[in-house]
Tab-separated table of C-alpha atoms (C1' of nucleotides) in Angstrom:
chain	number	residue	atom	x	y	z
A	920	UNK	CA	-39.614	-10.509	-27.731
A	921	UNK	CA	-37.959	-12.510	-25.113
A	922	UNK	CA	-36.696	-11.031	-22.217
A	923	UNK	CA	-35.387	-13.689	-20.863
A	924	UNK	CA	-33.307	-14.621	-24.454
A	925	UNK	CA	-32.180	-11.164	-24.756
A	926	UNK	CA	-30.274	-11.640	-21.592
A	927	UNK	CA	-28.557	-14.494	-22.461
A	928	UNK	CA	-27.506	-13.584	-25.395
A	929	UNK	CA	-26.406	-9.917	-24.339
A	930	UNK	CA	-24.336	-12.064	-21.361
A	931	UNK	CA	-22.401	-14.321	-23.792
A	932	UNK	CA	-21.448	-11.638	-25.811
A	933	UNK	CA	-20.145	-9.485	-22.537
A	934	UNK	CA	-18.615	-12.498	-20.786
A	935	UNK	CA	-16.510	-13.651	-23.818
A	936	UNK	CA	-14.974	-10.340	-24.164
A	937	UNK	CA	-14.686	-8.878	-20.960
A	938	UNK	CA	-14.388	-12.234	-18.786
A	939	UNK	CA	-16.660	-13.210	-15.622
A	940	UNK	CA	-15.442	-10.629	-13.130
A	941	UNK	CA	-15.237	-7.808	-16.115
A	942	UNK	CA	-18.689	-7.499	-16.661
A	943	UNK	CA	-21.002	-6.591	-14.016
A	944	UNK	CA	-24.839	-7.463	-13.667
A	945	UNK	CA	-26.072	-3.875	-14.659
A	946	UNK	CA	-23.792	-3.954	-17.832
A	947	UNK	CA	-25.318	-6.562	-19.170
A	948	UNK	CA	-28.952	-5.728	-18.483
A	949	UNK	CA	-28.657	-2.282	-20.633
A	950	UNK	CA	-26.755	-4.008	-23.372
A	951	UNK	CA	-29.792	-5.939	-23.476
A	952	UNK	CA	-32.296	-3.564	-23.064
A	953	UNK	CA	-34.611	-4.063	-19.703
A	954	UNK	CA	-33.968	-3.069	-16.666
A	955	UNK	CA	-31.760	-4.089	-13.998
A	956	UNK	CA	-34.287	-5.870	-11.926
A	957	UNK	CA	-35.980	-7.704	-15.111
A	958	UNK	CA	-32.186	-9.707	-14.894
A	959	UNK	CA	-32.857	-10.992	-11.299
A	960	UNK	CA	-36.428	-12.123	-11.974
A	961	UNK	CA	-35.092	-14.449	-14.443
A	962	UNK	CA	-31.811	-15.613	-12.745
A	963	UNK	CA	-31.654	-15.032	-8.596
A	964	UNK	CA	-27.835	-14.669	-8.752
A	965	UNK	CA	-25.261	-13.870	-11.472
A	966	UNK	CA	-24.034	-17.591	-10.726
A	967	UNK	CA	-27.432	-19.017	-12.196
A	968	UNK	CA	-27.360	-16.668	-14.957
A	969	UNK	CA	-23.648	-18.436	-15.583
A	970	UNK	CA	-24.308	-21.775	-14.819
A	971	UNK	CA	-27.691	-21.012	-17.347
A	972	UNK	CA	-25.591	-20.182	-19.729
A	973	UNK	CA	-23.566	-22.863	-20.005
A	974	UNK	CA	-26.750	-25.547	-19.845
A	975	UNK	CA	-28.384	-23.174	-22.504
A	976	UNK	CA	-25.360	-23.331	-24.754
A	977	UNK	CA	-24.347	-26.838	-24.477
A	978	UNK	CA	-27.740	-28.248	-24.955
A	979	UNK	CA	-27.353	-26.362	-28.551
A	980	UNK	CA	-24.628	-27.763	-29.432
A	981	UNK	CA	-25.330	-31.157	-28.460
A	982	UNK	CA	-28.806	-30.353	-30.480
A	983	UNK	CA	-26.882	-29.258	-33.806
A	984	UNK	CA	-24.241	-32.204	-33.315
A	985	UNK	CA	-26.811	-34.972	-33.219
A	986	UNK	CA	-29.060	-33.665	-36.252
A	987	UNK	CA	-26.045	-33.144	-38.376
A	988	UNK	CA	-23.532	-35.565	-37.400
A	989	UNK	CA	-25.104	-38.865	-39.389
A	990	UNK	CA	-24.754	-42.059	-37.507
A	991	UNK	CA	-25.199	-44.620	-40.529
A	992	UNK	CA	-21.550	-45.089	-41.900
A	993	UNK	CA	-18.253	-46.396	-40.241
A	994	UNK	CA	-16.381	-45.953	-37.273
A	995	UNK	CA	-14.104	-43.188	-38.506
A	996	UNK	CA	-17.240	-41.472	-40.631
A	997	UNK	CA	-18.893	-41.076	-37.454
A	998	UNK	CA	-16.141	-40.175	-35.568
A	999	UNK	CA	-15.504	-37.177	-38.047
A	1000	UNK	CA	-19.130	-36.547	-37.991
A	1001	UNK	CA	-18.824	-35.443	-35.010
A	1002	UNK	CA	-15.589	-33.235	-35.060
A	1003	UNK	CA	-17.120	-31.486	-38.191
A	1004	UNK	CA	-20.191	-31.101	-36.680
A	1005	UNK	CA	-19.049	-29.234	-33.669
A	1006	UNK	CA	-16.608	-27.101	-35.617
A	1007	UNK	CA	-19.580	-26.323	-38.494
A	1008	UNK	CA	-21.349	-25.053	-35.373
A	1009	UNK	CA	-18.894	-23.320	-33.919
A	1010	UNK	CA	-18.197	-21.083	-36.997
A	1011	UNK	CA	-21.564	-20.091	-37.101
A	1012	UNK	CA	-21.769	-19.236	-33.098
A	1013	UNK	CA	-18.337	-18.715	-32.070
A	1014	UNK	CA	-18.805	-16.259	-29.039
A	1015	UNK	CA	-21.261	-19.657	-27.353
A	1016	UNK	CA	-18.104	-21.772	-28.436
A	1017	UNK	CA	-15.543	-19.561	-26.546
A	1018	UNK	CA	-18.134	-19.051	-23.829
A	1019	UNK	CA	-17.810	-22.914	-23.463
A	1020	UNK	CA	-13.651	-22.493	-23.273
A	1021	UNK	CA	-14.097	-19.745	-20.834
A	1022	UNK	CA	-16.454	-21.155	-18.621
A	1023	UNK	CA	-14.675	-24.931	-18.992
A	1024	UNK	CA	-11.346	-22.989	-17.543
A	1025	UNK	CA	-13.108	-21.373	-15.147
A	1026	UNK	CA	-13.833	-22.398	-11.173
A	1027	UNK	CA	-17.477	-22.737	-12.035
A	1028	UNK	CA	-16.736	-25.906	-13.851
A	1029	UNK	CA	-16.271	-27.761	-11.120
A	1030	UNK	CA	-19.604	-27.056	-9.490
A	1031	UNK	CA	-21.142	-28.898	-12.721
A	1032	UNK	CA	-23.595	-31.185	-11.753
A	1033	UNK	CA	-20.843	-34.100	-12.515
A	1034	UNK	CA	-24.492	-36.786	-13.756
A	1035	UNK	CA	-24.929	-34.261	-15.911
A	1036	UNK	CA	-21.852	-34.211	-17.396
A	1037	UNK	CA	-21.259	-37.747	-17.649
A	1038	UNK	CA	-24.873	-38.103	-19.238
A	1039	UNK	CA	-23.210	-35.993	-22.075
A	1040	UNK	CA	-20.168	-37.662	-22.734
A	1041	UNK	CA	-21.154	-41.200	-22.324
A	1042	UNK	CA	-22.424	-41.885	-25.825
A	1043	UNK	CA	-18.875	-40.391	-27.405
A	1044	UNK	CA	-16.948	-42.713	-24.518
A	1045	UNK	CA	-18.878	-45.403	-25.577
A	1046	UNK	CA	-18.250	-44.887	-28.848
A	1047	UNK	CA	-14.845	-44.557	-28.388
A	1048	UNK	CA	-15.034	-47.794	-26.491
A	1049	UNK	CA	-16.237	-49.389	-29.330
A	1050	UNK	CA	-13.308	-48.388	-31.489
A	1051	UNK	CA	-10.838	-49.616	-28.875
A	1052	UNK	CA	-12.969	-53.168	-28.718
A	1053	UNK	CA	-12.784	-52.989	-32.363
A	1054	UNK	CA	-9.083	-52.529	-32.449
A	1055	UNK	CA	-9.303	-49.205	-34.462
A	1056	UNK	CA	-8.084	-46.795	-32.250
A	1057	UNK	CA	-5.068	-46.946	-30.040
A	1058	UNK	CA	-5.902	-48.673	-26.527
A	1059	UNK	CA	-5.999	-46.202	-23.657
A	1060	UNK	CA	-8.498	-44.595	-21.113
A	1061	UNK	CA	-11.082	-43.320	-22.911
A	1062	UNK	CA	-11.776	-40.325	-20.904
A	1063	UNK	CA	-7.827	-39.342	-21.899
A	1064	UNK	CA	-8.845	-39.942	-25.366
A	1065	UNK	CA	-12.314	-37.569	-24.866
A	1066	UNK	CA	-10.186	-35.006	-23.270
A	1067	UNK	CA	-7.532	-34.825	-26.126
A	1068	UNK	CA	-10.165	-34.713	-28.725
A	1069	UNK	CA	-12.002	-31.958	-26.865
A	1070	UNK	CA	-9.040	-29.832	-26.816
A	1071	UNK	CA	-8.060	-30.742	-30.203
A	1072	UNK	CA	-11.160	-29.432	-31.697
A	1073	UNK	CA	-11.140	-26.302	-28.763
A	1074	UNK	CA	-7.868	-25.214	-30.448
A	1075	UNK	CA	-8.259	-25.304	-33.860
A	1076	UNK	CA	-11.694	-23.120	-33.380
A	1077	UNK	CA	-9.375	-20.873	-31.431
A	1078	UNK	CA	-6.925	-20.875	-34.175
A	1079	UNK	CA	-9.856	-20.248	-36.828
A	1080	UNK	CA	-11.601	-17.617	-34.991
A	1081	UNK	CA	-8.261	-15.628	-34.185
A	1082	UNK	CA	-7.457	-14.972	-38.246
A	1083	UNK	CA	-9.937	-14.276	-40.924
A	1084	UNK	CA	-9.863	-17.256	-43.313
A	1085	UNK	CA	-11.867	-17.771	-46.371
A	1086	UNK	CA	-14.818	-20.339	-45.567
A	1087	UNK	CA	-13.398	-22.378	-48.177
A	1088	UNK	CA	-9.647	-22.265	-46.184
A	1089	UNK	CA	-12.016	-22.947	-42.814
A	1090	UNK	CA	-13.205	-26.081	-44.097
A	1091	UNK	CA	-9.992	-26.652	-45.529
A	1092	UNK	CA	-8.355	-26.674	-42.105
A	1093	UNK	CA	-10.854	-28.793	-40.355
A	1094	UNK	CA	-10.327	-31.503	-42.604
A	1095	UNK	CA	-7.302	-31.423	-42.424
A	1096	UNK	CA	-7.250	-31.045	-38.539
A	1097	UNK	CA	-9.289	-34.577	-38.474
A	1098	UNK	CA	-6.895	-36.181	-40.421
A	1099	UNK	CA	-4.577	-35.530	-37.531
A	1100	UNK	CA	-6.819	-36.411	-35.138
A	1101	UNK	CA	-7.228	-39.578	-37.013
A	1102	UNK	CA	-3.816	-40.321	-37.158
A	1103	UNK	CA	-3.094	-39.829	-33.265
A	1104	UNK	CA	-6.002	-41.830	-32.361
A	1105	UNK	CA	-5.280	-44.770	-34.691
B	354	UNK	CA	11.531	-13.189	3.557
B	355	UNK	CA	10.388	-11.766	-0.390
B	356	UNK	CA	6.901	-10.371	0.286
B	357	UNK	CA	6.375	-9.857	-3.482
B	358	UNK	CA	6.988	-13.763	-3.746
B	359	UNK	CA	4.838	-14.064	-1.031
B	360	UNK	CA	2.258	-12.377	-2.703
B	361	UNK	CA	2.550	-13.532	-5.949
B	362	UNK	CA	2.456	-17.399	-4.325
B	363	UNK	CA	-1.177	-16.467	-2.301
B	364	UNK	CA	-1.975	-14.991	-5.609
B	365	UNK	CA	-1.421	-18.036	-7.857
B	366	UNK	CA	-3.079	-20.209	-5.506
B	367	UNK	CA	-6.226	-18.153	-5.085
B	368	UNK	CA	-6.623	-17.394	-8.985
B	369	UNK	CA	-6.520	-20.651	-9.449
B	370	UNK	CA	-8.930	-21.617	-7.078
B	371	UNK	CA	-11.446	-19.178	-7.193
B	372	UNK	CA	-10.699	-17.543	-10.482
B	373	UNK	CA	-9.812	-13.722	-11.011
B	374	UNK	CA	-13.296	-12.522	-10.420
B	375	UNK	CA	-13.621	-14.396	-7.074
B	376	UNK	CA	-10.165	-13.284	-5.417
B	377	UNK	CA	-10.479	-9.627	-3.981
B	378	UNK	CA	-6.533	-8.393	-3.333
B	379	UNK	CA	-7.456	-8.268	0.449
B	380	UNK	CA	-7.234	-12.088	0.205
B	381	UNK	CA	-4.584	-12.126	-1.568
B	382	UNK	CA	-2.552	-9.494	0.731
B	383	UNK	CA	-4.066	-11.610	3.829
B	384	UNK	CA	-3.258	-15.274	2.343
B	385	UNK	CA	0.424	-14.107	1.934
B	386	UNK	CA	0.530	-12.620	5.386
B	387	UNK	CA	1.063	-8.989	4.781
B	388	UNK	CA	-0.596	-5.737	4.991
B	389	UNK	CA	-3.104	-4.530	2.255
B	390	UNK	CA	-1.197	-1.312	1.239
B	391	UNK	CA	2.018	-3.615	1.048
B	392	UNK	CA	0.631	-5.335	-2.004
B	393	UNK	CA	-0.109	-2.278	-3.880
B	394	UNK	CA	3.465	-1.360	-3.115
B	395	UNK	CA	4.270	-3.164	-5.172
B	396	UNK	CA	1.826	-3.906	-8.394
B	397	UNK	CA	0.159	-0.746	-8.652
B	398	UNK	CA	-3.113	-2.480	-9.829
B	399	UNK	CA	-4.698	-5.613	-9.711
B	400	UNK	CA	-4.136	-6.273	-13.505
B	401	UNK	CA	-0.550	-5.196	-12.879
B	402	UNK	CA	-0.006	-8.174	-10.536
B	403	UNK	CA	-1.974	-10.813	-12.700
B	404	UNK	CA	0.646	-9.724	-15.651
B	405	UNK	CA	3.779	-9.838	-13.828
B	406	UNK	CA	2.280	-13.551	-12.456
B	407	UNK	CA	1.976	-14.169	-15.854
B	408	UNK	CA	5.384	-13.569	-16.922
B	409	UNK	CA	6.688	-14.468	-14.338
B	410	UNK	CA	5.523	-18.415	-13.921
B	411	UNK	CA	5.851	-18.337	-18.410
B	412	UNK	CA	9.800	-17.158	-17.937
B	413	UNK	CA	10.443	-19.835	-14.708
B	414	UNK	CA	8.885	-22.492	-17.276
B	415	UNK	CA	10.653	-21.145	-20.209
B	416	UNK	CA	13.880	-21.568	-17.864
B	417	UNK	CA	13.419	-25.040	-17.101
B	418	UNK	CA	12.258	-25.914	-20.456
B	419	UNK	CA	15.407	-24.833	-21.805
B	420	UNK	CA	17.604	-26.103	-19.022
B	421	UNK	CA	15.726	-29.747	-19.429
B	422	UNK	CA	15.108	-30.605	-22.874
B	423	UNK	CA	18.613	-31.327	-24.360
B	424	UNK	CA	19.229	-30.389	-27.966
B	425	UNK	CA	21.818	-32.970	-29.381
B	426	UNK	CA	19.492	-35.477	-30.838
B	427	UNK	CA	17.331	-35.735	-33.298
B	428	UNK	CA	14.374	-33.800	-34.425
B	429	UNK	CA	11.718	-36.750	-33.108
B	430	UNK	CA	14.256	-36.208	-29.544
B	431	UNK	CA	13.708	-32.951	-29.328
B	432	UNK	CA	10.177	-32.521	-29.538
B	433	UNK	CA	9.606	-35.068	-26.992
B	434	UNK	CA	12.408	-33.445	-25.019
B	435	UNK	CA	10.038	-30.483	-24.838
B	436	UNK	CA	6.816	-31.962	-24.173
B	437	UNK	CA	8.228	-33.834	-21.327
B	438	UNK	CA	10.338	-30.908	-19.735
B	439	UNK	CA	6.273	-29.276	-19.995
B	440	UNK	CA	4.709	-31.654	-18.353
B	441	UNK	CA	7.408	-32.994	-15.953
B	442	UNK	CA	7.384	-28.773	-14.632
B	443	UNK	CA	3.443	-28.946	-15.081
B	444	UNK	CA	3.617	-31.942	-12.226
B	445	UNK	CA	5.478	-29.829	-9.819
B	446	UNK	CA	3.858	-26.748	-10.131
B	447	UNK	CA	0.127	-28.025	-10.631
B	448	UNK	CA	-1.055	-24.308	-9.661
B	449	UNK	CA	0.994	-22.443	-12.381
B	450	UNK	CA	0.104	-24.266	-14.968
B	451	UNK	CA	-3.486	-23.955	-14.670
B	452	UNK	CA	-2.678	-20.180	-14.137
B	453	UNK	CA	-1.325	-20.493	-17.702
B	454	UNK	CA	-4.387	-22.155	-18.413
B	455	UNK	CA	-6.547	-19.794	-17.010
B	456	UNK	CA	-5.095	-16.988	-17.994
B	457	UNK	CA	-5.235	-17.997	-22.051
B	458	UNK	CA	-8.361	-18.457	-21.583
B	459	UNK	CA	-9.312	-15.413	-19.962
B	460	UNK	CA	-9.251	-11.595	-21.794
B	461	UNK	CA	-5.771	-10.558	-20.514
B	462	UNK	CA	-4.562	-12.768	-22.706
B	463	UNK	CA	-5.228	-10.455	-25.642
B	464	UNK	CA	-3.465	-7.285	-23.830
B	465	UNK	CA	0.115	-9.244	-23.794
B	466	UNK	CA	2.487	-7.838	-25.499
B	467	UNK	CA	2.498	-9.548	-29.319
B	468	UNK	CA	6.507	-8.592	-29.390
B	469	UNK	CA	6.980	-10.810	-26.433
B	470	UNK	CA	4.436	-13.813	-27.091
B	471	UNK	CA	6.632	-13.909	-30.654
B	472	UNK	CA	9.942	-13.796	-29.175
B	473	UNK	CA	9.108	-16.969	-27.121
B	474	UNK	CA	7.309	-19.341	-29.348
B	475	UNK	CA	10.017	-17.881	-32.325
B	476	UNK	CA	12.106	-21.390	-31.227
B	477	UNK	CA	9.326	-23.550	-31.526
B	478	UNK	CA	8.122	-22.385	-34.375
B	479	UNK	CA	11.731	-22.474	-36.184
B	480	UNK	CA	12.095	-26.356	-35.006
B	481	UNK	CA	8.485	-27.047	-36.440
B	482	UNK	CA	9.601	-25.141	-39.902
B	483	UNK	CA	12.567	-27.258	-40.363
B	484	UNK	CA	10.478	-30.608	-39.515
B	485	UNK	CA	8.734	-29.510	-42.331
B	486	UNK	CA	11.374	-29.027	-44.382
B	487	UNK	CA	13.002	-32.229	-44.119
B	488	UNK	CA	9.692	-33.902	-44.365
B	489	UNK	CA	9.414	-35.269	-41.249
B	490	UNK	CA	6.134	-33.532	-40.048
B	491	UNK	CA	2.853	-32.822	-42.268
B	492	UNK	CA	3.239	-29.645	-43.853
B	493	UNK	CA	0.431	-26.990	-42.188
B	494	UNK	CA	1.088	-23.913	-40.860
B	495	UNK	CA	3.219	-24.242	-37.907
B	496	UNK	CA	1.102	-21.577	-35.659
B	497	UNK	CA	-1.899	-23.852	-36.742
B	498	UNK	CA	0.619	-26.752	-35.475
B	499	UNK	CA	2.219	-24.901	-32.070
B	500	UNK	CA	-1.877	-24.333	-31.422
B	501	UNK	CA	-2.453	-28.094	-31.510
B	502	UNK	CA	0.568	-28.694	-29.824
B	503	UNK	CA	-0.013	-26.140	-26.795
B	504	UNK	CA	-3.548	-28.140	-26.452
B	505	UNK	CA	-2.949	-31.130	-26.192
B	506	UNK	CA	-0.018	-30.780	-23.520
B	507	UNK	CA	-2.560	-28.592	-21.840
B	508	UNK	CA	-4.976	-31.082	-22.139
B	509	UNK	CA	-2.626	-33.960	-20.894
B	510	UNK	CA	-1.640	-31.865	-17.950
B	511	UNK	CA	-5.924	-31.064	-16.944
B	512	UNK	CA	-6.359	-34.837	-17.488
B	513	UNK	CA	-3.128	-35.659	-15.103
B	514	UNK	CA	-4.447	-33.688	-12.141
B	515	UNK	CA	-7.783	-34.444	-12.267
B	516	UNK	CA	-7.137	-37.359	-10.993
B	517	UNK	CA	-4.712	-39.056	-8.539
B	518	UNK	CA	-2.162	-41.272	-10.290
B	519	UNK	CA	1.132	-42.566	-9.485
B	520	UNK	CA	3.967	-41.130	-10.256
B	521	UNK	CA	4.672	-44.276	-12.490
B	522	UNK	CA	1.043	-44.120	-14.263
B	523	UNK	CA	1.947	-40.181	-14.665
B	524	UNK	CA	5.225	-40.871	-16.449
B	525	UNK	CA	3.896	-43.217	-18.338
B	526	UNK	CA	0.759	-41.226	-19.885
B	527	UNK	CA	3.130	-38.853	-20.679
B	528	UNK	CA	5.139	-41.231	-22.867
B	529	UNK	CA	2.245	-42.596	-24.133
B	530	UNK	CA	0.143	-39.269	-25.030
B	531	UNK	CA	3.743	-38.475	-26.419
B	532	UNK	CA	3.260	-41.239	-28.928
B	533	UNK	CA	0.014	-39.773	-30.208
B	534	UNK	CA	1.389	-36.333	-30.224
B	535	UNK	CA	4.282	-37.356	-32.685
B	536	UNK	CA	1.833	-40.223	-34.721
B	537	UNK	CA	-0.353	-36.720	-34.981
B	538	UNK	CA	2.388	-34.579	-36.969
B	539	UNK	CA	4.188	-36.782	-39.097
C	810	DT	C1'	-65.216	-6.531	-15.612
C	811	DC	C1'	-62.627	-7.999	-11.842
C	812	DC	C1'	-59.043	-10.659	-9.956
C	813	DT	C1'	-54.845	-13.000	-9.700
C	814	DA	C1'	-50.406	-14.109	-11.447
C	815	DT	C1'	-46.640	-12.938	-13.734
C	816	DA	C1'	-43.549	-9.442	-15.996
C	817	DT	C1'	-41.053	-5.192	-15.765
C	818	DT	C1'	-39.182	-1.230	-13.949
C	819	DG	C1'	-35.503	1.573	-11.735
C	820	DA	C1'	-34.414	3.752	-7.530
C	821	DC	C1'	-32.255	2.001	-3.630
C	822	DT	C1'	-29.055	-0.535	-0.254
C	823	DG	C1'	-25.522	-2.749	2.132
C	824	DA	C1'	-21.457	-4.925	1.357
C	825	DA	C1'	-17.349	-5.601	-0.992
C	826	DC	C1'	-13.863	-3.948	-3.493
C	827	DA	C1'	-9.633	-1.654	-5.585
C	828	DC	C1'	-6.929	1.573	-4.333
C	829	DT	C1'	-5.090	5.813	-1.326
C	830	DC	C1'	-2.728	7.955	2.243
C	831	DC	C1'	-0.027	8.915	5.850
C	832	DA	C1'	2.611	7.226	9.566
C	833	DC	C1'	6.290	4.646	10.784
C	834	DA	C1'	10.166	1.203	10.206
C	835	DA	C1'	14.155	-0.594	7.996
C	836	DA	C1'	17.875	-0.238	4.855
C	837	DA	C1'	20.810	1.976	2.017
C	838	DT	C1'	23.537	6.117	0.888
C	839	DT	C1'	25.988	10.142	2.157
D	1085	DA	C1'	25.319	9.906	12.416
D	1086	DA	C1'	22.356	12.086	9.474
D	1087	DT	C1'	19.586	11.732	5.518
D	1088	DT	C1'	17.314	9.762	1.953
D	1089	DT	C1'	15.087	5.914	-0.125
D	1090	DT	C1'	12.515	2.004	0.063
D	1091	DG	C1'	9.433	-1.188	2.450
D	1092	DT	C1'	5.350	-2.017	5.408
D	1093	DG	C1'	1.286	-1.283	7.781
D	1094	DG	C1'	-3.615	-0.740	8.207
D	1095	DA	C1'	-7.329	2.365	8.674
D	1096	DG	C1'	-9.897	4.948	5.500
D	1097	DT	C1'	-12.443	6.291	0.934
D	1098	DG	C1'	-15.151	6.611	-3.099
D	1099	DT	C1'	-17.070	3.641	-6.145
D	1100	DT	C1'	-19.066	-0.249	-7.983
D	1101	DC	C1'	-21.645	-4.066	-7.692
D	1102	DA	C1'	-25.061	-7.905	-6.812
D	1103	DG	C1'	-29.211	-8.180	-5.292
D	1104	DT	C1'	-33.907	-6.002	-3.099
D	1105	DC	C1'	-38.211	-3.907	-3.171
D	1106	DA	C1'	-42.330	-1.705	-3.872
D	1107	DA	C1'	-44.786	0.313	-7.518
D	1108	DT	C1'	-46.722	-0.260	-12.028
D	1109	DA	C1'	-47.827	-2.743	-16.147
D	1110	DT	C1'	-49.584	-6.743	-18.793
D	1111	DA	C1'	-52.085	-10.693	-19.569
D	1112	DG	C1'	-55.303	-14.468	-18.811
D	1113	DG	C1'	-58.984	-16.695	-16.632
D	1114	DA	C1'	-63.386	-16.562	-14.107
DNA sequence: TCCTATATTGACTGAACACTCCACAAAATT
DNA sequence: AATTTTGTGGAGTGTTCAGTCAATATAGGA
């Protein structure tokens, strides 16, 4: 078993229900079962162990979203690959998706390294440049655009984890969300 | 001079910048310029204080909302006359808003009181019901609506002072994020 | 088998923290 | 003016916490 997974895992789940400053070091330690000191040989400071986190669970994400969201068909098909791809996942893992919300609102995203966040978001601004070139989606900055989306899709997986819908209603809803996501962006 | 305003403006401005976590309440007590004790005078607790910021910076919004969006015109009107009066507020008081922000986002946000969220999205709600009534908006839950709604303002307002724009660019974003709000719903 | 490197433990520590307490000051009430 | 209530101060307290450390375990290579 993995010591060093155990962690992690026992962190998101403490952090996304008791915040940052609610859950202390040792807490999360015994809810994962080693001891106190095992923590600090994997992550020096509770920061890394945060900023870990975060790498850990957006490199999954971005993993899932470019096996499953298909890059052969049209502009919008790919566009809503995408969306469903990141809510798909985020019904499946949705303590790592509010971890992301949590950790986006919180102070230490803005001591992201910021090449490694534009490294992530270039291919869906270029994309979205591409759609703009192509006179399919409405002309403005694209990094407006990328930050609407992202909050688009942040809510509805807010709204869908905070009642219990049938799957069938789930995937209901995120179709339905695209379409409106569609229709603002064209 | 109000100490409890004072402390409740050091307070804003810390949680904001170094999240809840990462504020002890001697900061707080010392960035408003009175004496530990003093603070505790008058929010018994820590959590005590972040609640009544809460409320506090939701009602003073609420206020100007209400003072600022007229309600003669049309249904189209008065939407926008919202989301403006939002983000027009959200310019002046950069801080509070991304206290709002940070505090949805954080675990008090589930220990509010459910009576009170109700009572103040109950008018927005109502307005998005009768949009759907007269067929002017798609027909979806409104709560799934007042979600995507709350988003993307906050996601306007993120985008606004992340960056340094004039006051003309600001004003016009807003109009023109406005535009994809409204092409969204209907 | 020995040796070295890495993993794991949990008691420990020093600092930071939320909160208390009591003294005193200012205001309000009588 | 006397008395009560409310505001203010800041040193003090008990606890909690992030992080250390030295001892022990485990594993792998020579």
């Amino acid at each position: 078993m993995d010591k060093k997974q155990l962690i992690l895992d026992a962190a998101i789940k403490l952090f996304v229900e008791f915040g940052f400053h609610g859950t202390p070091t040792s807490k999360i330690a015994q809810e994962a079962g080693v001891a106190n000191g095992t923590l600090f040989h994997y992550f020096p400071t509770k920061d890394d162990l945060v900023m870990a986190l975060y790498i850990d669970i957006k490199t999954r994400l971005n993993e899932y979203i470019e096996q499953n969201a298909k890059q052969e068909a049209g502009f919008k098909e790919r566009v809503k690959g995408q969306y469903l791809a990141s809510l798909y996942w985020a019904l499946d893992h949705n303590a790592e998706f509010r971890f992301i919300q949590l950790f986006n609102a919180s102070p230490y995203h803005t001591v992201l390294d910021p090449v490694e966040v534009d490294k992530q978001t270039k291919p869906i601004l270029d994309m979205l440049r591409m759609g703009i070139k192509d006179k399919i989606i409405k002309d403005l900055p694209v990094d407006l655009l990328y930050t609407l989306i992202t909050s688009h899709t942040y809510a509805l997986n807010q709204y869908l984890a905070g009642q219990e819908f049938s799957k069938t209603k789930q995937h209901q809803y995120i179709s339905d969300t695209f379409e409106l996501l569609w229709d603002m962006l064209t």
